[in-house]
CSV table of C-alpha atoms in Angstrom, one decimal:
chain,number,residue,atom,x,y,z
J,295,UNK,CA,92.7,-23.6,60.0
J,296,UNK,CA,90.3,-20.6,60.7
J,297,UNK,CA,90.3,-19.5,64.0
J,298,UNK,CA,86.6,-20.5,65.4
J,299,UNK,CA,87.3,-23.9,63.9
J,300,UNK,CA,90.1,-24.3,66.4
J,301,UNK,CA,88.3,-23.1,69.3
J,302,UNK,CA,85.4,-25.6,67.9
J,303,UNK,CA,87.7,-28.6,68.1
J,304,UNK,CA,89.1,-27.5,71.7
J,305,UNK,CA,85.8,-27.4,73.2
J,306,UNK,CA,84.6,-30.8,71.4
J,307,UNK,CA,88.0,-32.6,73.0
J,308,UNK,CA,87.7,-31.0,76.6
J,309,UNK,CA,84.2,-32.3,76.5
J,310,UNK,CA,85.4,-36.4,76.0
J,311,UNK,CA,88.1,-36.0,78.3
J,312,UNK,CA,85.6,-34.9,80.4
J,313,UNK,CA,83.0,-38.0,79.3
J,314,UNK,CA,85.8,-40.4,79.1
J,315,UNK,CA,87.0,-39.1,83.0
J,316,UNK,CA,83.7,-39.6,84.8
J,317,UNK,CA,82.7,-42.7,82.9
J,318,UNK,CA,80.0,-43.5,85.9
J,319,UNK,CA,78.9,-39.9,86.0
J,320,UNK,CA,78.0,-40.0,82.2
J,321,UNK,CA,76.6,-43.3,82.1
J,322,UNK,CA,73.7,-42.1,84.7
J,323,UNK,CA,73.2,-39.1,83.2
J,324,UNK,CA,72.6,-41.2,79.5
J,325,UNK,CA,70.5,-43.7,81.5
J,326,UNK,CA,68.4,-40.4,82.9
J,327,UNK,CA,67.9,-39.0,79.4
J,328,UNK,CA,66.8,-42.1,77.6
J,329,UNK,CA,64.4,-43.0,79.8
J,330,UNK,CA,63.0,-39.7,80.0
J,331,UNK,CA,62.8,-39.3,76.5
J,332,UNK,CA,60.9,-42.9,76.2
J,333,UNK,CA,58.2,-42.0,78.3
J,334,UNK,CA,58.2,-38.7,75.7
J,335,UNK,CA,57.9,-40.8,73.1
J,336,UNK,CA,54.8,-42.9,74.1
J,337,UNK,CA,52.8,-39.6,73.7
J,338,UNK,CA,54.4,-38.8,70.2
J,339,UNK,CA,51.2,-38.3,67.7
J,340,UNK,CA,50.6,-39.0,64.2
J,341,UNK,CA,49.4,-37.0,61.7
J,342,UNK,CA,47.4,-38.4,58.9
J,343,UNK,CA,45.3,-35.3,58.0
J,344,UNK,CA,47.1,-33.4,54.8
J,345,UNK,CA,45.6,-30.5,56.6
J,346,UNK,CA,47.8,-30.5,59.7
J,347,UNK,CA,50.5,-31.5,57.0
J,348,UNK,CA,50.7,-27.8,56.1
J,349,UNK,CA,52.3,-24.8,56.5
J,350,UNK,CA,49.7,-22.6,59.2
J,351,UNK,CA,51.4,-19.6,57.8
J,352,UNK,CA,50.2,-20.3,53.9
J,353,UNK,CA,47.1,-18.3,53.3
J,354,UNK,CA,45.9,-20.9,51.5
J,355,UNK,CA,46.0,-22.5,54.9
J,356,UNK,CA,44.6,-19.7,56.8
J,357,UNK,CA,41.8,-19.4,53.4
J,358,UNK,CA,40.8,-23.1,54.3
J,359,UNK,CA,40.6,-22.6,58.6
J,360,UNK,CA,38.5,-19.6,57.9
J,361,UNK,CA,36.0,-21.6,55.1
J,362,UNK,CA,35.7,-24.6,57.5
J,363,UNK,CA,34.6,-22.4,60.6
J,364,UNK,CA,32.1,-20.0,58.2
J,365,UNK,CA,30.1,-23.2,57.0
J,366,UNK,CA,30.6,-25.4,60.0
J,367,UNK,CA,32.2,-27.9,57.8
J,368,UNK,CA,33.2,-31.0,59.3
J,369,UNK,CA,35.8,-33.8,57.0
J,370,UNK,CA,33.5,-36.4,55.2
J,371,UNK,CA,33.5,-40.3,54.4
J,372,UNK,CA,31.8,-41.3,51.4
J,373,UNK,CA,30.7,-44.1,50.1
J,374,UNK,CA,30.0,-45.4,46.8
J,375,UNK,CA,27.9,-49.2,46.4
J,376,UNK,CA,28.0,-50.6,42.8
J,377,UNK,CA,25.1,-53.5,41.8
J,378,UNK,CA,26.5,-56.8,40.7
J,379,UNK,CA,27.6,-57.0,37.2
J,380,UNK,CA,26.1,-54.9,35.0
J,381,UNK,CA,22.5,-54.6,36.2
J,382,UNK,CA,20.9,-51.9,38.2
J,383,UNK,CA,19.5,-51.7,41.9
J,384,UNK,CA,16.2,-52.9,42.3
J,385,UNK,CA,13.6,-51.5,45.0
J,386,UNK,CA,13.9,-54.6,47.5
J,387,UNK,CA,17.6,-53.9,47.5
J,388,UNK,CA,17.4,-49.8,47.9
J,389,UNK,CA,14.5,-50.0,50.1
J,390,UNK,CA,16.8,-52.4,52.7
J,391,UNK,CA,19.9,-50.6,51.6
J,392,UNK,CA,18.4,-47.1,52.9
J,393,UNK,CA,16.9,-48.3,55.8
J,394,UNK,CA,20.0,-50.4,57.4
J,395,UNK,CA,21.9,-47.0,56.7
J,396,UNK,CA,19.4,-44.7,58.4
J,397,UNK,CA,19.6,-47.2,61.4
J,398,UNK,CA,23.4,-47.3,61.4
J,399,UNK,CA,23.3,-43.1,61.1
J,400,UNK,CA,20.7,-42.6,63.7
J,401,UNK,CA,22.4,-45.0,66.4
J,402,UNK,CA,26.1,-44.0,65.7
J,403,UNK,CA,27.3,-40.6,67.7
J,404,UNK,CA,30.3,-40.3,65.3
J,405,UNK,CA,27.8,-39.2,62.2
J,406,UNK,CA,27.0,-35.8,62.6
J,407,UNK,CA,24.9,-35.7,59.2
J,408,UNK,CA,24.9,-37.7,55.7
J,409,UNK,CA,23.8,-37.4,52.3
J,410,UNK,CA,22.3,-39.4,49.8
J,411,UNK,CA,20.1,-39.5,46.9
J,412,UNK,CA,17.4,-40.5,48.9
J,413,UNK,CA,17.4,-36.8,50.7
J,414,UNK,CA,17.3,-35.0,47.2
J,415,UNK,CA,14.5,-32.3,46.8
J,416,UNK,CA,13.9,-29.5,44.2
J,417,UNK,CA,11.4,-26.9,43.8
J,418,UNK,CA,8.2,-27.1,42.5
J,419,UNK,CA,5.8,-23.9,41.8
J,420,UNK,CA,2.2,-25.3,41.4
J,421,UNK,CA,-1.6,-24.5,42.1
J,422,UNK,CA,0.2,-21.0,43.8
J,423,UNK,CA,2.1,-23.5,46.1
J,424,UNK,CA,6.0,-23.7,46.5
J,425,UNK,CA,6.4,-27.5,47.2
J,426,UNK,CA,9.8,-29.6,47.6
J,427,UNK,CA,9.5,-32.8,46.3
J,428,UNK,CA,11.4,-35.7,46.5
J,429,UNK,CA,13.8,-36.2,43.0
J,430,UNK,CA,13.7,-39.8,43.8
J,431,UNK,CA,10.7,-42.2,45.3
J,432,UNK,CA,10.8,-43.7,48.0
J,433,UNK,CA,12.1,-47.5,47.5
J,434,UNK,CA,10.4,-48.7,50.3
J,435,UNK,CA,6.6,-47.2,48.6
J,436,UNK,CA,5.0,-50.3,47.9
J,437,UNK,CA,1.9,-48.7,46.2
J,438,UNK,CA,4.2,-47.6,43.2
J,439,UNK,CA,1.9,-48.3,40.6
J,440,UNK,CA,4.6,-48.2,37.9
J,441,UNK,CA,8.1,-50.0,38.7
J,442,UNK,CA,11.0,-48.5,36.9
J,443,UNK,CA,13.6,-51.1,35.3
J,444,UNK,CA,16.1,-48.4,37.4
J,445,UNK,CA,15.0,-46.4,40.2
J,446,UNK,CA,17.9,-44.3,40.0
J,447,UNK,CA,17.2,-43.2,36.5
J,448,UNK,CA,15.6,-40.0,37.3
J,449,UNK,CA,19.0,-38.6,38.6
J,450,UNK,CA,19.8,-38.5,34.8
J,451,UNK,CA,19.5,-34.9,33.6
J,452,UNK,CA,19.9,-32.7,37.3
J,453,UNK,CA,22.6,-31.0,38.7
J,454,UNK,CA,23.2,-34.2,41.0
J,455,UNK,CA,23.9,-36.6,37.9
J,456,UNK,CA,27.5,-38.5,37.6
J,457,UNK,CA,28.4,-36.4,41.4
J,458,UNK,CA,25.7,-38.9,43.2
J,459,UNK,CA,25.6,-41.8,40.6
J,460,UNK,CA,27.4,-42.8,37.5
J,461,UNK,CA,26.9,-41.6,34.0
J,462,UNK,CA,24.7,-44.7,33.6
J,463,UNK,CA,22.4,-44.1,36.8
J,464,UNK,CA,23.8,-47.0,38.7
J,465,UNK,CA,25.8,-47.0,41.6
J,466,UNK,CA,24.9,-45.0,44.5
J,467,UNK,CA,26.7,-42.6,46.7
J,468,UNK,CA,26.4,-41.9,50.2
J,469,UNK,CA,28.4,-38.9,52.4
J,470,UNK,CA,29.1,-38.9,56.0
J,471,UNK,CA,30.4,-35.9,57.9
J,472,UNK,CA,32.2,-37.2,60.9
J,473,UNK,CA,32.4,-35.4,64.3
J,474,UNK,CA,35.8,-34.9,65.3
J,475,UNK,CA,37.5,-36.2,68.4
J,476,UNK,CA,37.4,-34.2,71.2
J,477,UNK,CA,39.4,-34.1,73.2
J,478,UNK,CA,42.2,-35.0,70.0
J,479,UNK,CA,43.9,-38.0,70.5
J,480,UNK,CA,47.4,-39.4,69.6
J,481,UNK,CA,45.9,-39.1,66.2
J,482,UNK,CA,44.8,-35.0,66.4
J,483,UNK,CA,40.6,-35.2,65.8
J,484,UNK,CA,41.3,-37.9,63.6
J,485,UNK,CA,39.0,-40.9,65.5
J,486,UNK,CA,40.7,-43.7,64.1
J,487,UNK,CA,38.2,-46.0,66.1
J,488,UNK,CA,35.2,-44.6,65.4
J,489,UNK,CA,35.4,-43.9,61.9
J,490,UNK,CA,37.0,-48.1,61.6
J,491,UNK,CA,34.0,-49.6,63.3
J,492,UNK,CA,31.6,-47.3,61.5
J,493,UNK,CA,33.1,-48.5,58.0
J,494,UNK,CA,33.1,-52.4,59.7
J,495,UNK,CA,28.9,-51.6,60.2
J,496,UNK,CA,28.0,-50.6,57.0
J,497,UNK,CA,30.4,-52.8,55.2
J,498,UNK,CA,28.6,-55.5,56.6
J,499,UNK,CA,24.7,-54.3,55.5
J,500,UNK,CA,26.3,-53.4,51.5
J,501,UNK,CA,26.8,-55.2,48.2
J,502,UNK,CA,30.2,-57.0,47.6
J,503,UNK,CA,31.2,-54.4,45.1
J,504,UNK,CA,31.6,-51.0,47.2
J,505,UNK,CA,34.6,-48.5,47.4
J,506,UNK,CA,35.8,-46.0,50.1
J,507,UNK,CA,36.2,-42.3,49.4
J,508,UNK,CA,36.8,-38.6,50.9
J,509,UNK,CA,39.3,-36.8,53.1
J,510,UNK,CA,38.9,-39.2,55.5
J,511,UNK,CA,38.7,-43.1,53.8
J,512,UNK,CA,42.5,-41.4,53.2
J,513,UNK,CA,43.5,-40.6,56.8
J,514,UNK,CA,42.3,-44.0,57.5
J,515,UNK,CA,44.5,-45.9,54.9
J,516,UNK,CA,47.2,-43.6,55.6
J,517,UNK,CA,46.8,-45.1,59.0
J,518,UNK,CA,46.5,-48.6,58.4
J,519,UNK,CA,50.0,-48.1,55.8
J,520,UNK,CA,51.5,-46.4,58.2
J,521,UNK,CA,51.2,-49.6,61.1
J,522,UNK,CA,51.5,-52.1,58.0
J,523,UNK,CA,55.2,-50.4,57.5
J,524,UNK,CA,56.3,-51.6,61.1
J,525,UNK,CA,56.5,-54.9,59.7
J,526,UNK,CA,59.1,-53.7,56.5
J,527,UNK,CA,60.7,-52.0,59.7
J,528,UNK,CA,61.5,-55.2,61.3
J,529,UNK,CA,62.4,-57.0,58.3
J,530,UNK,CA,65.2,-54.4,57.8
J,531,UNK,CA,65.9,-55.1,61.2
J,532,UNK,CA,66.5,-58.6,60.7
J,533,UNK,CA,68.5,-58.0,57.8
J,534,UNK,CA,70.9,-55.7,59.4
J,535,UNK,CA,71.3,-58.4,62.1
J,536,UNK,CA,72.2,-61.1,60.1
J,537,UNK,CA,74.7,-59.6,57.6
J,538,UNK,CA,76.7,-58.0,60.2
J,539,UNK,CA,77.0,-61.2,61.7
J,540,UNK,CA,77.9,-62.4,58.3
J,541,UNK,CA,80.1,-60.2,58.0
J,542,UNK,CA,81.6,-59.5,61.3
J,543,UNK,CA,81.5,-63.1,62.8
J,544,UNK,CA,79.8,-62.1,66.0
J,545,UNK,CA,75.9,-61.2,66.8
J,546,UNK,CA,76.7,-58.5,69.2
J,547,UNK,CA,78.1,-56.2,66.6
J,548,UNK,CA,73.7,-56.0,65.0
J,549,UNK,CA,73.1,-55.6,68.6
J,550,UNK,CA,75.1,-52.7,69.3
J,551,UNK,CA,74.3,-51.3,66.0
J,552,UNK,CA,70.7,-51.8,66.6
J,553,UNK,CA,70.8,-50.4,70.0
J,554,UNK,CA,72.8,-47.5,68.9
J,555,UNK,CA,69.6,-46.9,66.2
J,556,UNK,CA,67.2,-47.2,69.2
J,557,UNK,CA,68.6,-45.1,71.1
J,558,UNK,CA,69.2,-42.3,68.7
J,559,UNK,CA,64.7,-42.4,67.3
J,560,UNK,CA,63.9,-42.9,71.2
J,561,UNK,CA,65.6,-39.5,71.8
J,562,UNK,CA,64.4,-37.6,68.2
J,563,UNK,CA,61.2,-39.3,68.8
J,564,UNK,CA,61.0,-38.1,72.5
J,565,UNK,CA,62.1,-34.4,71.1
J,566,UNK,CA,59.5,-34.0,68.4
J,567,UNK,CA,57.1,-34.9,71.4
J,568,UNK,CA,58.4,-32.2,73.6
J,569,UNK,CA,58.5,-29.7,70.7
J,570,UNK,CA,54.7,-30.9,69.7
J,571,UNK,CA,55.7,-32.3,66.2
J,572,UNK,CA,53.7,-34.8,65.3
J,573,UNK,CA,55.2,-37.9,63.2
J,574,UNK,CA,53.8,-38.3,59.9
J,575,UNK,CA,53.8,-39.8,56.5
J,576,UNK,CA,57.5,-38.9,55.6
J,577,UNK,CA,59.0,-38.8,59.2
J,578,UNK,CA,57.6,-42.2,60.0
């Protein structure tokens, strides 16, 4: 046997006579350090953001910091309402569709600015005179003299056609850019509250067929799978439990196995705290 080897298993047998000789001494000591590194773990934070995910060091990383802090770029929600069936919007419906969402933008702190088709301009050179005008009316315009079968159809043909709508000028896409949390919570500047009840309000004032999409309808879902797993936790748990019992005869060989699994996360758990890892989708 190589030499440091020996010295290795000398050290590790001093240390449980040691353990083993001052039973009482150890046990306080254990008792100490678990419950310090439970009250670590209660501030333990989860990372749901890909972004925080990956390596600062990439430049690819560093490319991506730099981009977001030039353009004042903030992570977006978007969402994307479909009519019923196979028929198209009609005025009444965009007009209350547009103005529910202006009222939900204008009232809730967490939007810092949103896009939709309704905000679409281009340029127009007339009479000497460099005009904006609106690529779609407004819904709400009751004088419109001539009312299109789909108000959405003059998307079809600009640059904005199939990123705003679909190829056949009917569902309608709008973007949110979130404020971050500040200060960051146990979730970074993810605000897991305020982006749920914002998506509660406007799921509420939409058509039954609607989707979620963007950085951040992911961080949210990652979220909510993330707390929906606790329950496949505790299933396993229950499942451990029973077959030692089944196989052992006794209940308190789970329980000391359980405990033992307890008390091993409670102390990585508390560590990753005091090192300032946060948990995420594969250490969870």
């Amino acid at each position: 046997m190589h030499k440091s080897l020996i010295i290795f298993d000398l050290v590790l047998r001093n240390i449980f006579n040691k353990v083993l000789t001052n039973s009482k001494l150890t046990i306080s000591l254990t008792v100490v350090v678990f419950i310090f590194f439970i009250f670590q773990a209660q501030h333990l934070t989860q990372s749901v953001s890909i972004e925080d995910q990956l390596d600062p060091q990439m430049q690819s990383s560093k490319d991506l910091k730099i981009l977001k802090t030039s353009f004042d770029s903030l992570t977006s929600l978007s969402l994307i309402a479909l009519p019923p069936k196979d028929i198209f919007f009609t005025n009444k419906q965009l007009c209350e569709f547009q103005k529910n969402i202006n009222n939900i933008v204008h009232e809730d702190p967490i939007i810092s600015d949103f896009s939709s088709p309704f905000k679409l301009r281009y340029a127009s050179f007339e009479k000497n005179q460099l005009t904006y005008k609106r690529v779609l009316d407004n819904p709400c315009n009751l004088s419109l003299k001539i009312q299109s079968p789909n108000p959405l159809s003059p998307l079809d043909g600009t640059p904005w056609s199939t990123l705003l709508t679909d190829d056949k000028n009917r569902d309608l896409t709008f973007n949110f850019s979130i404020n971050p949390k500040d200060p960051p919570g146990s979730h970074g500047d993810f605000d897991a509250e305020g982006v749920s009840n914002l998506m509660k309000k406007i799921e509420k004032i939409i058509p039954n067929n609607f989707f979620w999409t963007g950085p951040l309808s992911m961080q949210y879902y990652t979220l909510v799978g993330m707390a929906q797993a606790q329950w496949l936790n505790f299933i396993v748990i229950l499942v451990i439990w029973i077959s030692l019992r089944i196989d052992l005869g006794t209940w308190r060989a789970g329980a000391i196995f359980l405990f033992s699994l307890f008390f091993s996360a409670t102390i990585v758990y508390g560590g990753m705290t005091l090192l300032n890892h946060p948990i995420d989708m594969l250490s969870s």
